[in-house]
Coordinates of C-alpha atoms in Angstrom, one line a residue:
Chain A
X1458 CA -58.5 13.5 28.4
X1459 CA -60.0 16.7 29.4
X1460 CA -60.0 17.7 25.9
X1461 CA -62.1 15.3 25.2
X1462 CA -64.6 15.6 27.6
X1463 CA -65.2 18.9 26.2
X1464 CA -66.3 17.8 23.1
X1465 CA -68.4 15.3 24.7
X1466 CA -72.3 16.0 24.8
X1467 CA -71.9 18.8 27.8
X1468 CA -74.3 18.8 30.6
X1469 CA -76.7 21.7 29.4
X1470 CA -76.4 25.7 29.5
X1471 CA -74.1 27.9 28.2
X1472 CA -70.7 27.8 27.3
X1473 CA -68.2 30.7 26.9
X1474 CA -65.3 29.0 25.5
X1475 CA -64.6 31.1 22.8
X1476 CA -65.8 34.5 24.2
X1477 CA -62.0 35.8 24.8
X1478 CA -61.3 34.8 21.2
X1479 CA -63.9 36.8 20.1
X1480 CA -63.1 39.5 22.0
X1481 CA -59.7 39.5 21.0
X1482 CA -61.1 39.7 17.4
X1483 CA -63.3 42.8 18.2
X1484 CA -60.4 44.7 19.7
X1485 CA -58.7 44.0 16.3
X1486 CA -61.6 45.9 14.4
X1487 CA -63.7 42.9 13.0
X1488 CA -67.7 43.7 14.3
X1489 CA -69.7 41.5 15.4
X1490 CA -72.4 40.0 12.7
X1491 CA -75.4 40.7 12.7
X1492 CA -78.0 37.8 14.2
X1493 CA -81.1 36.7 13.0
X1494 CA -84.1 38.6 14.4
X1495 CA -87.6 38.2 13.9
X1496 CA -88.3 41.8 13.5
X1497 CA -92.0 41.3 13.9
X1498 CA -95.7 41.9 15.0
X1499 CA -97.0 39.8 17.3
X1500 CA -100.0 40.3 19.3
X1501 CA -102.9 38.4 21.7
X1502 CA -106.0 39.2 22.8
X1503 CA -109.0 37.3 25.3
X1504 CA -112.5 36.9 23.9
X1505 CA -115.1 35.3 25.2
X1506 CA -114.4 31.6 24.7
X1507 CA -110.6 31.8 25.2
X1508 CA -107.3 33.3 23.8
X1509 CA -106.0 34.2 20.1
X1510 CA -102.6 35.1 19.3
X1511 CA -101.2 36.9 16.0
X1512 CA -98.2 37.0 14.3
X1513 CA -96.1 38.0 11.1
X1514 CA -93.7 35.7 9.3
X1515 CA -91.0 37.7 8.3
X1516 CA -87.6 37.2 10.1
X1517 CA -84.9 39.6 8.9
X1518 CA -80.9 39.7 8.9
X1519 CA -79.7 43.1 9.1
X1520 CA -81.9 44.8 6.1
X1521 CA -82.6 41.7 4.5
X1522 CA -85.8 38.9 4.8
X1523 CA -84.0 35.9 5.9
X1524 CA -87.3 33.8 5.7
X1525 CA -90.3 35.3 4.2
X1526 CA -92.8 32.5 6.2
X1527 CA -91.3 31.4 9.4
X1528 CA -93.4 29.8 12.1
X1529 CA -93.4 32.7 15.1
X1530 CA -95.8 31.0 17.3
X1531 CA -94.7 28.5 18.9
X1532 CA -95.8 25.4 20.9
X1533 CA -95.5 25.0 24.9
X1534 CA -97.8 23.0 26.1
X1535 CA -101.3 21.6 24.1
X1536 CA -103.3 24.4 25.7
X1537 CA -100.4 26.9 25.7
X1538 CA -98.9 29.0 22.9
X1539 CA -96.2 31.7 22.9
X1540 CA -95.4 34.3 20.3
X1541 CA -92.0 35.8 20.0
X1542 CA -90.0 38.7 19.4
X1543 CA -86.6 39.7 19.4
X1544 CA -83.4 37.3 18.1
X1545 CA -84.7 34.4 16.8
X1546 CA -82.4 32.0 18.3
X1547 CA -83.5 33.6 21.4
X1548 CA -86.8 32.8 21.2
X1549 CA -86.5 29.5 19.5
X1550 CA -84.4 28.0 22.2
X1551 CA -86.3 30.0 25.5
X1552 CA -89.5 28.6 24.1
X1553 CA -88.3 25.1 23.8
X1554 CA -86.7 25.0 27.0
X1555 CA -89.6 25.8 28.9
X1556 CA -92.0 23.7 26.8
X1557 CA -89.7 20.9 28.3
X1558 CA -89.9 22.3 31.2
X1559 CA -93.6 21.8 31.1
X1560 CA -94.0 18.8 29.8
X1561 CA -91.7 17.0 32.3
X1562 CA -94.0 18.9 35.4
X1563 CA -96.8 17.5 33.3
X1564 CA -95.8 14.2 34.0
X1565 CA -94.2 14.7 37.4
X1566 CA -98.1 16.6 38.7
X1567 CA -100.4 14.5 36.1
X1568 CA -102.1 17.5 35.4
X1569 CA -103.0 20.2 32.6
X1570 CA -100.5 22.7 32.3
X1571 CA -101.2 26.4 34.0
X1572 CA -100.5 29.4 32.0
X1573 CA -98.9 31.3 35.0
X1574 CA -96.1 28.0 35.1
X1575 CA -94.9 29.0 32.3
X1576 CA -94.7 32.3 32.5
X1577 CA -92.8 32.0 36.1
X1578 CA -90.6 29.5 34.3
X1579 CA -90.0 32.3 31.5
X1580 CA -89.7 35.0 33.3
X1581 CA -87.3 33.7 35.9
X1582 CA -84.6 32.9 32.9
X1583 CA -84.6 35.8 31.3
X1584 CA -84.1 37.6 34.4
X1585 CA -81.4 36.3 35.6
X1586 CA -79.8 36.3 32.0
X1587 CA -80.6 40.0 32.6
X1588 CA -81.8 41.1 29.2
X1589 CA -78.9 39.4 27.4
X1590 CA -81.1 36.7 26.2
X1591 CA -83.3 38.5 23.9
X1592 CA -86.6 37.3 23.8
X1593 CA -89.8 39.5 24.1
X1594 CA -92.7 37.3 24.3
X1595 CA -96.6 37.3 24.6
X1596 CA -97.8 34.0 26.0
X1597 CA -101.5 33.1 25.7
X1598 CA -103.4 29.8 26.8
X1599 CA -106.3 28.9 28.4
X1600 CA -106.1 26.4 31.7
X1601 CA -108.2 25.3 34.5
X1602 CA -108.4 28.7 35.9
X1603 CA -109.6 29.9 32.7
X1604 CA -108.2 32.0 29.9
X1605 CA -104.7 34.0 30.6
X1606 CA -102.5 36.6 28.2
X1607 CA -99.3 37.7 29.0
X1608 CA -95.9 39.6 28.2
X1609 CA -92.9 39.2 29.3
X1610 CA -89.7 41.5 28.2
X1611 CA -86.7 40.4 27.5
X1612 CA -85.2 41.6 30.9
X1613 CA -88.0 39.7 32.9
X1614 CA -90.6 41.6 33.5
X1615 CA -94.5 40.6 32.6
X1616 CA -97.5 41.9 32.3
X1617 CA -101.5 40.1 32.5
X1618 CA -103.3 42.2 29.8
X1619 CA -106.4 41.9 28.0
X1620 CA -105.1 42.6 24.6
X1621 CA -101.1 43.2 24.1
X1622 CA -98.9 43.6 21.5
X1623 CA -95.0 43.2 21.2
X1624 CA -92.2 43.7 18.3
X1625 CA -91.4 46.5 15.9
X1626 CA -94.6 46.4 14.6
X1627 CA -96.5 46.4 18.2
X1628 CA -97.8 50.7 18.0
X1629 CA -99.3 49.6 14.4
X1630 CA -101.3 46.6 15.9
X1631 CA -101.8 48.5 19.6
X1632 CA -103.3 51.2 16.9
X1633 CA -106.1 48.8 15.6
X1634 CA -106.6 47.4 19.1
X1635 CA -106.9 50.8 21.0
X1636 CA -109.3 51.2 18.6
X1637 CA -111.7 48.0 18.1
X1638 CA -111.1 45.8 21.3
X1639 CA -113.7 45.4 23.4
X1640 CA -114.8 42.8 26.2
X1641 CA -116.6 39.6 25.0
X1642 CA -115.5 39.4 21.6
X1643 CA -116.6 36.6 19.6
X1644 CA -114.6 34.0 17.8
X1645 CA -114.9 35.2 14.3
X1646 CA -114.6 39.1 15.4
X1647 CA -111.6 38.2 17.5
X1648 CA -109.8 36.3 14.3
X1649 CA -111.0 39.5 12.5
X1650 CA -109.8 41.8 14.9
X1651 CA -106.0 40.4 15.1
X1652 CA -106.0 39.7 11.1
X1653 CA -106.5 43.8 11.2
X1654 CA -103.6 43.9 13.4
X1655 CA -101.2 42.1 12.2
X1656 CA -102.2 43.2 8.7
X1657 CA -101.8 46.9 9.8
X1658 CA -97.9 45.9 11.6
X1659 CA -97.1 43.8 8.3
X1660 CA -97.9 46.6 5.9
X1661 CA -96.9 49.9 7.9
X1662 CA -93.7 48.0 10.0
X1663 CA -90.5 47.4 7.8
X1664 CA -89.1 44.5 9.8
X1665 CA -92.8 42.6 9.4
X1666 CA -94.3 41.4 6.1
X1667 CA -95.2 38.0 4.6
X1668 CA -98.5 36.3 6.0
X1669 CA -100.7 36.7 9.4
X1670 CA -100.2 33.4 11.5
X1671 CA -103.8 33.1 14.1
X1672 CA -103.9 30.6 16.7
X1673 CA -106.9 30.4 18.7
X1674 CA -107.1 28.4 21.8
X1675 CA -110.3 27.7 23.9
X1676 CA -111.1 25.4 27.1
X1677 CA -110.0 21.5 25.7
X1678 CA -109.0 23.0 21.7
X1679 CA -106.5 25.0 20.1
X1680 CA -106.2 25.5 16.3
X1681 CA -103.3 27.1 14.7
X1682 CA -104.6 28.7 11.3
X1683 CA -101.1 28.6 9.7
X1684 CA -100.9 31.0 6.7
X1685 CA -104.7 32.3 7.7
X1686 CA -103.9 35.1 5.4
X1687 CA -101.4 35.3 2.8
X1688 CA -101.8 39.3 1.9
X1689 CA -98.5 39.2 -0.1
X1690 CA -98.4 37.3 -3.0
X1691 CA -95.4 37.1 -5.5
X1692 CA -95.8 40.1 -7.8
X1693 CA -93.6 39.2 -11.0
X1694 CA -93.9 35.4 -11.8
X1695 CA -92.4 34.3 -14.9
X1696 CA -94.4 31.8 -16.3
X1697 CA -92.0 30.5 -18.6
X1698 CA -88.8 31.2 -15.5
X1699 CA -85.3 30.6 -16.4
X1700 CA -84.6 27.4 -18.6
X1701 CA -80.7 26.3 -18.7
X1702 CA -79.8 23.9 -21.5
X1703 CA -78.0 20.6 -20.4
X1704 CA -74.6 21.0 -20.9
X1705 CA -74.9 25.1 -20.1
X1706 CA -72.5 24.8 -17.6
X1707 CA -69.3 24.7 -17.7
X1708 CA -67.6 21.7 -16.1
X1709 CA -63.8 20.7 -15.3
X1710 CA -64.2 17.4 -13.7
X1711 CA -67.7 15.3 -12.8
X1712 CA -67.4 12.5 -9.9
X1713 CA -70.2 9.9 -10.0
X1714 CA -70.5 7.7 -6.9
X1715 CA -73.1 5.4 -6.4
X1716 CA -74.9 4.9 -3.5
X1717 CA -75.4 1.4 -1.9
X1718 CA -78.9 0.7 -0.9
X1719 CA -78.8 -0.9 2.6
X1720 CA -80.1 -3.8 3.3
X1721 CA -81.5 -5.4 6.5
X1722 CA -79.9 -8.2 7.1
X1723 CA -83.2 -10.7 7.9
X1724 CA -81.7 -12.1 11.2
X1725 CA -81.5 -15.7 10.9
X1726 CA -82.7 -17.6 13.8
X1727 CA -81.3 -20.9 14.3
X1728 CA -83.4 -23.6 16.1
X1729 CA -81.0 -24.5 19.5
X1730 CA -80.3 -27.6 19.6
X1731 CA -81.4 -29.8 22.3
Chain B
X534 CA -65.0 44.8 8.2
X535 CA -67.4 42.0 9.7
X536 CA -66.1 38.9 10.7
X537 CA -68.0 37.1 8.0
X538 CA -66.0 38.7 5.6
X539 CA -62.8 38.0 6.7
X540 CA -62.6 34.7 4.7
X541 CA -65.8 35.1 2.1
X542 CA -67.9 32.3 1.2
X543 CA -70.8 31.0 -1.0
X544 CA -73.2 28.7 0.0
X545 CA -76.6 27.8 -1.8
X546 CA -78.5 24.6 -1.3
X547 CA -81.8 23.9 -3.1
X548 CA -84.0 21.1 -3.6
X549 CA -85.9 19.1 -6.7
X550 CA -87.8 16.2 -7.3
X551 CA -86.3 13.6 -4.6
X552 CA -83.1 14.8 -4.7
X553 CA -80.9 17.9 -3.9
X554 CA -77.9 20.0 -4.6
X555 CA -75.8 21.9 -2.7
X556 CA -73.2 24.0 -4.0
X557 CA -70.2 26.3 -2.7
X558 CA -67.5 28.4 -3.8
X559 CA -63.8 27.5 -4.2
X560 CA -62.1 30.7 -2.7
X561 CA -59.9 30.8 0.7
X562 CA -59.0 34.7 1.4
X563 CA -57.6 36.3 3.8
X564 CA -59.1 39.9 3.9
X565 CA -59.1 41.1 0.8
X566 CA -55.9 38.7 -0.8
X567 CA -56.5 35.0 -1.6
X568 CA -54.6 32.3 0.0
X569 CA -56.9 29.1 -1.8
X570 CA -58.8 28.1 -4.8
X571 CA -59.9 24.6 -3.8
X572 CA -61.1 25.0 -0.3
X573 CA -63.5 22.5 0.4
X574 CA -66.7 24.0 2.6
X575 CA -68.9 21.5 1.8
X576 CA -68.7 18.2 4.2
X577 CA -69.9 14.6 4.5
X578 CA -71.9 13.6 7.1
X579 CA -73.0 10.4 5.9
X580 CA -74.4 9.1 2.4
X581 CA -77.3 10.9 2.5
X582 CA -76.7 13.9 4.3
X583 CA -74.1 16.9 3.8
X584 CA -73.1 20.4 5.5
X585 CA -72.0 23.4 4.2
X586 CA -70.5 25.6 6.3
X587 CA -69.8 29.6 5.7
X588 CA -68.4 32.0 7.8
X589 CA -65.1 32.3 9.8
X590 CA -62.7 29.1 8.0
X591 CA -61.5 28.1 11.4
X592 CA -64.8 28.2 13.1
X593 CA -66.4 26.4 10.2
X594 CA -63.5 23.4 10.5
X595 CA -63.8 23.3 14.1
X596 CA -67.5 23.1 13.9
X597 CA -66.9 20.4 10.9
X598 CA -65.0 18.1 13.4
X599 CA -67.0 18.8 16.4
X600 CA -70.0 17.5 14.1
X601 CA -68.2 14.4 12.8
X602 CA -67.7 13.2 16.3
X603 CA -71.1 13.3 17.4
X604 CA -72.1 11.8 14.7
X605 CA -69.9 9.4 15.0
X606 CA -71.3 8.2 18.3
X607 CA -74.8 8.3 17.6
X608 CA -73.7 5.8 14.7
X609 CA -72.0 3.5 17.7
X610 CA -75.4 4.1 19.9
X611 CA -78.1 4.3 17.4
X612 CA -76.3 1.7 14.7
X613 CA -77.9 3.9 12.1
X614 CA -77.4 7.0 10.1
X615 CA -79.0 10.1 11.9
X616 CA -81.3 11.8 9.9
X617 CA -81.2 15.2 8.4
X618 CA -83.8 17.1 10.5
X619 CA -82.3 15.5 14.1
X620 CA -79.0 16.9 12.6
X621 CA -80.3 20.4 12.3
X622 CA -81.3 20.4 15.9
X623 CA -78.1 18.8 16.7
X624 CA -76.3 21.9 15.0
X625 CA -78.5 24.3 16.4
X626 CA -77.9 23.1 19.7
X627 CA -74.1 23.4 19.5
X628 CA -74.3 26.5 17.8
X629 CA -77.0 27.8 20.5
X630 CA -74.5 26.5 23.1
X631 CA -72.7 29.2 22.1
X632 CA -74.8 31.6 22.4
X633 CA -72.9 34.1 24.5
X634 CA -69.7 33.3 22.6
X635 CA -70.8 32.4 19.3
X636 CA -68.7 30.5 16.5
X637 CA -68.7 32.7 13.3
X638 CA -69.9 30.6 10.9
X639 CA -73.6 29.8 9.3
X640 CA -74.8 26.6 8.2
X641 CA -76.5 25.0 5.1
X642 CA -77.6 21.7 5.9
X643 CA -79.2 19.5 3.2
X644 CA -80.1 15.7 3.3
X645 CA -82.4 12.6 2.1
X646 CA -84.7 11.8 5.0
X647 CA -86.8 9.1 5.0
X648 CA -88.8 8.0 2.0
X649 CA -86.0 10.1 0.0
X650 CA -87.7 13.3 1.0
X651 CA -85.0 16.0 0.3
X652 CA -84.8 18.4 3.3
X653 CA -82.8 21.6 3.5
X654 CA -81.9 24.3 6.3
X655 CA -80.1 27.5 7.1
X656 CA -78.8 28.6 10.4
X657 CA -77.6 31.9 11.2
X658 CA -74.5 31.7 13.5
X659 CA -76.7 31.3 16.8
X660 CA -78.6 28.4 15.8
X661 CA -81.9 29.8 14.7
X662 CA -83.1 27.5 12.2
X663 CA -84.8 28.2 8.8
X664 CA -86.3 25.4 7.3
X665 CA -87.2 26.3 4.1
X666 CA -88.8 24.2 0.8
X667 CA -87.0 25.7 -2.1
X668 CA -83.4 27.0 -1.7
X669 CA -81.5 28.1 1.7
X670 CA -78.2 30.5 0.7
X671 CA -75.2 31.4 3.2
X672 CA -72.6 33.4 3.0
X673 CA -70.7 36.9 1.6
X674 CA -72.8 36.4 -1.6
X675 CA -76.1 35.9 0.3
X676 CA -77.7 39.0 -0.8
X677 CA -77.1 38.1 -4.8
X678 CA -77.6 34.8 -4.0
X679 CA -81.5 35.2 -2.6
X680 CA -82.1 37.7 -6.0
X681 CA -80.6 34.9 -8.3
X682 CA -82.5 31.9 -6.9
X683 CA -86.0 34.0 -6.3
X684 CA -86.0 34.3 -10.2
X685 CA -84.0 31.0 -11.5
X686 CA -85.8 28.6 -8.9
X687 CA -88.2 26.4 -10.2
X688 CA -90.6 23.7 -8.2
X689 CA -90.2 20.1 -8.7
X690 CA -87.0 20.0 -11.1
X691 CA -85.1 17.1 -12.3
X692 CA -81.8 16.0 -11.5
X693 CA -79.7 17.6 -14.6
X694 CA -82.2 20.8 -14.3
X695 CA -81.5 21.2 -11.0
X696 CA -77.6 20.7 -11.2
X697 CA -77.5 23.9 -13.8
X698 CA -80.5 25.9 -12.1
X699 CA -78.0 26.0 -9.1
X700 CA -74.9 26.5 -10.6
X701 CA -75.9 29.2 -13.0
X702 CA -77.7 30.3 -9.6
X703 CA -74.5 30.2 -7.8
X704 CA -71.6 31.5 -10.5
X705 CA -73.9 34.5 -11.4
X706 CA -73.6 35.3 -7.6
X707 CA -70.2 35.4 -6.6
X708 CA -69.1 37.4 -10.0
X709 CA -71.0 40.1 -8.0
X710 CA -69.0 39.3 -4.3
X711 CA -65.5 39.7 -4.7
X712 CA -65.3 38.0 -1.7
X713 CA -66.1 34.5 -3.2
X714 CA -66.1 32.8 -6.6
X715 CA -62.8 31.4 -7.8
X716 CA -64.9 28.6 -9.2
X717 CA -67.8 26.2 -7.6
X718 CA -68.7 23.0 -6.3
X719 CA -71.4 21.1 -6.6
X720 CA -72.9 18.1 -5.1
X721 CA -76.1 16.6 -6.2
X722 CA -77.2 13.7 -4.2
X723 CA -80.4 11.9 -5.4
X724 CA -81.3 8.1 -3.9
X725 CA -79.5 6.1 -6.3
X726 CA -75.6 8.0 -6.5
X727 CA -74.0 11.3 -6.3
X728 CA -72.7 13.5 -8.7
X729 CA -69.6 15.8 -7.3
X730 CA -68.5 18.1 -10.0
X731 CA -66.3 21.4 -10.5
X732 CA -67.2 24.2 -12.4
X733 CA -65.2 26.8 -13.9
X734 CA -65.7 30.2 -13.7
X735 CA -64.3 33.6 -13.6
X736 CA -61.0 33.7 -11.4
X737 CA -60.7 37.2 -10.1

């Protein structure tokens, strides 16, 4: 019975079922793989009317690009958005826990969403994870108090910055920044600006490449510019590509199986009778 | 050695024009000798929808069965077939579970959704999903698998294209893994039936 209560959809959280196992296989020389992380250059900065965040979309495995356009902004609340850095599972599950999060507070208060909520949602699980979870995030949105940036590091700690930049690629983008930002930019300066940036992490930072990601949230609208700019187009494209004869292949045995279409049953009601 | 490599595998999924394939090797190792040559890695989920799992052979049965369950009762709850991109979140979230323990093995999920859209998604042994639009790949052979379907892939294929795009994607592979190979298997599911066959190739 107990056995199969464990199997059953568990109550939320982490398990560590198999962490002596898998200890037991270290000892015995085996190393640990190697998880996906989004290697990355993500930045944010406020202008006048709001917040914009950047980012790269190149996660890596070990040496190699796992997925050469993957989404690293992602959604919290409708006038929230949070880049991340760090394992991708990390930030993946963090950022969808505490978009939840939000949404159930949303209905529990009836009100917009506050920047600072999420970041003291945030901030409070990776700390007492204590860096083990690792997520390095820069959190951007604009509320009722007006707009907000932040980052928070994968042990916890945050900071409320005008213009920030997190990842392998965050001293190339803090480069362009140190260099252009200033107060009260405008909307089409500050997509310029963190184009530069991410541009500058994707092409001097080997763990970011691919495309620049913008997402530009103001007081009542935010619009993600997915694939804004796409700086890295395939070089070598066959324009014939690779044509295998039918038959090419060698074959021992072929199973055909055909699939049923399903149909609804139409639910035939009968008259009751009196 | 990793942990991954303990019992190699090959795993490539791709998608065409309202259908998909999904393909595997045949080899069961144990370090560097081999114990199988008909190890099954890719799995039914229902009609429509099928997992391939690489990685550590325990870890990707356990997984296997753990998956089969819940899908199982969300069949009882739902009466209905779950569709492919709930199932990825399921995964994920039983792989994520993990997080701090993790099983050792990466998924390759590929399915019909509605309307006969094909979908396809990689994992890597956390959860972290990667949906992508052309091929996912899993596995020892990974590496030569990405080079192989970067330059064979082709948008938009048809059935008995697609079925020797992947094959000649995935035998090309593995003869540079010595981890995996030992023949393939491929499943091509497109809304009408689905075509399971076994290829040969080079057996060392």
């Amino acid at each position: 019975m107990a056995r199969f209560a464990a199997d059953a959809p568990t109550r939320g959280g982490f398990s560590f079922d198999l962490c002596q196992r898998n200890e037991m296989l270290l000892k015995k020389g085996n190393q640990l793989p190697t998880f996906r992380k989004t290697g990355t250059t993500i930045v944010g900065l406020v202008f006048e009317d709001g917040v914009i965040l950047g980012a790269d979309t190149r996660a890596t495995e070990g040496p190699i690009v796992a997925d050469k356009n993957c989404e690293k902004i992602h959604y919290m609340a409708p006038n929230i958005y949070c880049c991340g850095a760090g394992t991708a599972a990390d930030t993946e599950a963090v950022t969808d826990m505490v978009s939840s999060q939000l949404q159930l507070h949303r209905y529990a208060t009836g009100r917009e969403s506050r920047v600072i909520t999420a970041l003291t949602l945030l901030k409070s699980h990776l700390f007492s994870y204590q860096g083990h979870v690792s997520a390095a995030l820069v959190l951007g949105g604009v509320d009722i108090t007006g707009p907000h940036l932040h980052t928070v590091y994968p042990h916890g700690s945050t900071d409320t910055l005008p213009f920030a930049t997190m990842g392998s690629g965050s001293l190339a983008a803090m480069a362009v920044f140190e260099s252009k930002f200033r107060e009260g930019l405008t909307r089409d300066e500050g997509i310029k600006l963190v184009s530069e940036a991410i541009c500058s992490g994707i092409f001097n930072d080997l763990g970011s490449g691919s495309n620049v990601d913008v997402c530009v949230i103001t007081r009542g609208q935010t619009e993600y510019l997915r694939n804004h700019q796409l700086p890295n187009p395939r070089t070598y494209v066959s324009s014939r590509g690779y044509n295998f004869l039918k038959g090419h292949t060698e074959v021992l045995s072929t199973k055909i199986t055909p699939l049923k279409s399903k149909v609804e049953a139409a639910a035939e009601v009968d008259a009751m009778e009196e | 050695m990793s942990i991954f490599e303990y019992n190699g595998s090959a795993l490539v999924a791709m998608v065409g024009k309202n259908c998909f394939a999904i393909a595997s090797d045949r080899r069961l190792g144990v370090n560097l000798q081999t114990v199988a040559t008909d190890f099954q890695r890719i799995f039914k989920i229902h009609d429509k929808l099928y997992i391939g799992l690489s990685g550590l052979a325990t870890d990707a049965q356990t997984m296997y069965q753990r998956l089969v369950f819940r899908h199982k009762l969300y069949q009882l709850r739902e009466e209905r077939d779950m569709k492919p991109q709930t199932f990825a979140s399921l995964v994920s979230a039983l792989l994520y579970e993990k997080r701090f323990g993790p099983y050792f093995c990466q998924p390759v999920i590929a399915g019909l959704g509605d309307d006969d859209v094909p979908f396809i998604c990689t994992m890597d042994c956390l959860g972290a999903k990667e949906l992508a639009k052309d091929f996912v790949v899993s596995g020892t052979a990974s590496e030569s698998l990405y080079g192989a379907c970067e330059s064979m892939y082709k948008p938009n294929m048809e059935p008995e294209e697609l079925f020797e795009t992947i094959s000649q994607a995935l035998l090309s592979s593995v003869d540079r893994d010595c981890l995996s190979g030992w023949g393939g298997h491929v499943l091509l599911v497109t809304p009408t039936e689905v075509q399971e066959r076994t290829l040969k190739g080079r057996m060392d």
